[in-house]
């Protein structure tokens, strides 16, 4: 099984998991900003693994692409769905609204990823519904705005923002272009800039 990680794209996905573990560790130790900064690296590596997979398609051994698709999907769930749900619960201190928001987010994210697994992109390379990966940068922006928001209100705003995003995950009327080609370096720069900003305010 470990032989699948010898593939370039799958190796990048494996690196993204290391940042995801670091992000969860930091967050569970009371450092949500630093944890989210680490998770942003998982986010942009998620775009690079697909890019590399497309560029090296002719070099990949049989079964590598199928493994990589599932391997990447678990990463999407961690950084775009499960991790924000954990932060919502921690910031909300286990409140009822944080529980409801997390339930809605996890259910919508699981449905969204399962749908994409079977349907994929549209003919013009667009996602149906907002991709779950949008949860990571949204969380980063909200945490950067946290010092400007009344402390008692932040947990509610965070929960409501992700509840709204969760509904967009499963909205079939939304069409979002995939981050591909020249957009990938731009997304990488944005992720690094956001992660540095989060480290500065942590």
Short mmCIF file of C-alpha atoms in Angstrom, two decimals:
data_model
loop_
_atom_site.label_atom_id
_atom_site.label_comp_id
_atom_site.label_asym_id
_atom_site.label_seq_id
_atom_site.Cartn_x
_atom_site.Cartn_y
_atom_site.Cartn_z
CA UNK A 1 0.00 0.00 0.00
CA UNK A 2 2.78 2.44 0.87
CA UNK A 3 4.03 2.06 -2.68
CA UNK A 4 1.21 4.37 -3.83
CA UNK A 5 3.06 7.24 -2.11
CA UNK A 6 5.94 6.90 -4.60
CA UNK A 7 3.68 8.65 -7.11
CA UNK A 8 4.43 12.40 -7.28
CA UNK A 9 0.83 13.55 -6.86
CA UNK A 10 0.09 11.12 -4.04
CA UNK A 11 3.31 12.16 -2.27
CA UNK A 12 2.11 15.79 -2.31
CA UNK A 13 -1.22 14.68 -0.85
CA UNK A 14 0.67 12.81 1.89
CA UNK A 15 2.59 16.03 2.71
CA UNK A 16 -0.72 17.87 2.97
CA UNK A 17 -1.83 15.37 5.63
CA UNK A 18 1.24 16.25 7.72
CA UNK A 19 0.16 19.90 7.77
CA UNK A 20 -3.41 18.81 8.56
CA UNK A 21 -2.23 16.84 11.62
CA UNK A 22 -0.15 19.81 12.72
CA UNK A 23 -3.19 22.09 12.29
CA UNK A 24 -5.41 19.86 14.40
CA UNK A 25 -2.72 19.48 17.08
CA UNK A 26 -2.22 23.25 17.40
CA UNK A 27 -5.96 23.96 17.43
CA UNK A 28 -6.72 21.38 20.11
CA UNK A 29 -3.98 22.99 22.19
CA UNK A 30 -5.76 26.34 22.11
CA UNK A 31 -3.98 27.87 19.11
CA UNK A 32 -6.72 28.05 16.47
CA UNK A 33 -4.99 30.77 14.44
CA UNK A 34 -1.75 28.78 14.18
CA UNK A 35 -3.70 25.60 13.48
CA UNK A 36 -5.57 27.28 10.64
CA UNK A 37 -2.29 28.69 9.30
CA UNK A 38 -1.00 25.11 9.03
CA UNK A 39 -4.26 23.93 7.49
CA UNK A 40 -3.92 26.54 4.74
CA UNK A 41 -0.83 24.66 3.56
CA UNK A 42 -2.97 21.54 3.33
CA UNK A 43 -5.41 23.63 1.27
CA UNK A 44 -2.97 24.86 -1.36
CA UNK A 45 -1.16 21.50 -1.59
CA UNK A 46 -4.58 20.04 -2.38
CA UNK A 47 -4.55 22.09 -5.59
CA UNK A 48 -0.99 21.14 -6.49
CA UNK A 49 -1.56 17.39 -6.20
CA UNK A 50 -4.30 17.54 -8.83
CA UNK A 51 -2.15 19.73 -11.07
CA UNK A 52 0.79 17.34 -10.83
CA UNK A 53 -1.51 14.36 -11.40
CA UNK A 54 -2.72 15.88 -14.67
CA UNK A 55 0.83 16.76 -15.80
CA UNK A 56 2.22 13.28 -15.02
CA UNK A 57 -0.80 11.29 -16.20
CA UNK A 58 1.31 9.45 -18.78
CA UNK A 59 3.87 8.42 -16.13
CA UNK A 60 1.50 7.05 -13.51
CA UNK A 61 1.32 3.33 -12.85
CA UNK A 62 -2.03 1.50 -13.06
CA UNK A 63 -4.20 2.19 -10.02
CA UNK A 64 -2.32 5.34 -8.94
CA UNK A 65 -5.03 7.70 -10.16
CA UNK A 66 -7.83 5.74 -8.48
CA UNK A 67 -5.92 5.64 -5.19
CA UNK A 68 -5.05 9.33 -5.47
CA UNK A 69 -8.66 10.33 -6.03
CA UNK A 70 -9.79 8.68 -2.78
CA UNK A 71 -6.66 9.80 -0.89
CA UNK A 72 -7.28 13.39 -1.97
CA UNK A 73 -10.98 13.18 -1.07
CA UNK A 74 -10.21 12.31 2.56
CA UNK A 75 -7.90 15.33 2.71
CA UNK A 76 -10.68 17.57 1.39
CA UNK A 77 -12.97 16.32 4.13
CA UNK A 78 -10.37 16.97 6.84
CA UNK A 79 -9.39 20.52 5.93
CA UNK A 80 -12.65 21.75 4.41
CA UNK A 81 -15.25 20.11 6.64
CA UNK A 82 -14.05 18.34 9.77
CA UNK A 83 -11.44 20.90 10.83
CA UNK A 84 -13.78 23.93 10.59
CA UNK A 85 -16.41 21.92 12.51
CA UNK A 86 -13.90 21.32 15.31
CA UNK A 87 -12.98 25.01 15.43
CA UNK A 88 -16.66 26.01 15.52
CA UNK A 89 -17.26 23.72 18.52
CA UNK A 90 -14.14 24.90 20.35
CA UNK A 91 -14.80 28.61 19.75
CA UNK A 92 -18.47 28.15 20.61
CA UNK A 93 -17.49 26.37 23.84
CA UNK A 94 -19.88 23.53 23.05
CA UNK A 95 -22.94 25.76 22.61
CA UNK A 96 -26.11 24.53 20.93
CA UNK A 97 -25.55 26.70 17.86
CA UNK A 98 -22.01 25.37 17.44
CA UNK A 99 -23.36 21.80 17.58
CA UNK A 100 -26.06 22.50 14.98
CA UNK A 101 -23.65 24.35 12.68
CA UNK A 102 -21.13 21.49 12.89
CA UNK A 103 -23.79 18.87 12.18
CA UNK A 104 -25.03 20.78 9.13
CA UNK A 105 -21.48 21.39 7.92
CA UNK A 106 -20.34 17.77 8.24
CA UNK A 107 -23.49 16.36 6.64
CA UNK A 108 -23.42 18.84 3.75
CA UNK A 109 -19.70 18.34 3.22
CA UNK A 110 -20.04 14.56 3.12
CA UNK A 111 -22.93 14.80 0.62
CA UNK A 112 -20.98 17.31 -1.49
CA UNK A 113 -17.85 15.16 -1.66
CA UNK A 114 -19.82 11.99 -2.41
CA UNK A 115 -21.68 13.79 -5.19
CA UNK A 116 -18.43 15.07 -6.71
CA UNK A 117 -16.87 11.60 -6.46
CA UNK A 118 -19.62 10.26 -8.73
CA UNK A 119 -20.37 13.26 -10.98
CA UNK A 120 -17.13 15.25 -11.18
CA UNK A 121 -16.77 18.60 -12.91
CA UNK A 122 -19.14 19.90 -15.57
CA UNK A 123 -18.08 19.93 -19.23
CA UNK A 124 -16.71 23.47 -18.80
CA UNK A 125 -14.58 22.51 -15.74
CA UNK A 126 -16.93 23.90 -13.10
CA UNK A 127 -18.03 22.49 -9.76
CA UNK A 128 -21.71 22.04 -9.05
CA UNK A 129 -22.09 23.64 -5.65
CA UNK A 130 -19.32 25.38 -3.70
CA UNK A 131 -16.29 23.08 -3.23
CA UNK A 132 -15.67 22.10 0.40
CA UNK A 133 -12.13 23.46 0.11
CA UNK A 134 -13.57 26.98 0.39
CA UNK A 135 -14.09 26.33 4.11
CA UNK A 136 -10.38 26.66 4.92
CA UNK A 137 -9.80 30.20 3.55
CA UNK A 138 -13.17 31.33 4.97
CA UNK A 139 -12.10 30.17 8.42
CA UNK A 140 -8.76 31.97 8.02
CA UNK A 141 -10.43 35.27 7.07
CA UNK A 142 -12.91 35.05 9.96
CA UNK A 143 -10.12 34.35 12.47
CA UNK A 144 -8.18 37.34 11.14
CA UNK A 145 -11.27 39.50 11.70
CA UNK A 146 -11.78 38.07 15.18
CA UNK A 147 -10.02 40.93 17.04
CA UNK A 148 -12.43 43.39 15.39
CA UNK A 149 -15.56 41.50 16.46
CA UNK A 150 -17.22 41.63 19.85
CA UNK A 151 -16.02 38.49 21.66
CA UNK A 152 -19.52 37.33 22.65
CA UNK A 153 -20.67 37.58 19.02
CA UNK A 154 -17.77 35.89 17.24
CA UNK A 155 -18.82 32.30 17.99
CA UNK A 156 -22.31 32.98 16.62
CA UNK A 157 -20.99 34.71 13.50
CA UNK A 158 -18.60 31.81 12.86
CA UNK A 159 -21.38 29.24 13.24
CA UNK A 160 -23.79 31.17 10.99
CA UNK A 161 -21.15 31.77 8.31
CA UNK A 162 -20.38 28.07 8.03
CA UNK A 163 -24.04 27.12 8.14
CA UNK A 164 -24.57 29.36 5.11
CA UNK A 165 -21.52 27.87 3.39
CA UNK A 166 -22.81 24.36 4.12
CA UNK A 167 -26.02 25.09 2.22
CA UNK A 168 -23.96 26.40 -0.71
CA UNK A 169 -22.04 23.11 -0.71
CA UNK A 170 -25.20 21.27 -1.74
CA UNK A 171 -26.80 23.98 -3.89
CA UNK A 172 -27.04 22.69 -7.47
CA UNK A 173 -27.74 26.17 -8.89
CA UNK A 174 -24.20 27.32 -8.00
CA UNK A 175 -21.44 26.79 -10.57
CA UNK A 176 -17.86 27.50 -9.50
CA UNK A 177 -14.81 27.30 -11.78
CA UNK A 178 -12.14 24.84 -10.68
CA UNK A 179 -8.84 26.28 -9.49
CA UNK A 180 -6.54 25.11 -12.27
CA UNK A 181 -3.61 26.30 -14.34
CA UNK A 182 -2.52 29.86 -13.58
CA UNK A 183 -4.99 30.10 -10.70
CA UNK A 184 -2.99 27.56 -8.66
CA UNK A 185 0.08 29.80 -8.02
CA UNK A 186 -2.31 32.65 -7.13
CA UNK A 187 -4.14 30.42 -4.64
CA UNK A 188 -0.77 29.36 -3.22
CA UNK A 189 0.34 32.98 -2.72
CA UNK A 190 -3.00 33.83 -1.09
CA UNK A 191 -2.74 30.83 1.26
CA UNK A 192 0.82 31.67 2.31
CA UNK A 193 -0.12 35.33 2.85
CA UNK A 194 -3.11 34.34 4.99
CA UNK A 195 -1.03 31.84 6.98
CA UNK A 196 1.62 34.49 7.70
CA UNK A 197 -1.06 36.96 8.76
CA UNK A 198 -2.55 34.37 11.13
CA UNK A 199 0.87 33.66 12.64
CA UNK A 200 1.35 37.39 13.16
CA UNK A 201 -1.89 37.77 15.16
CA UNK A 202 -1.59 34.48 17.07
#
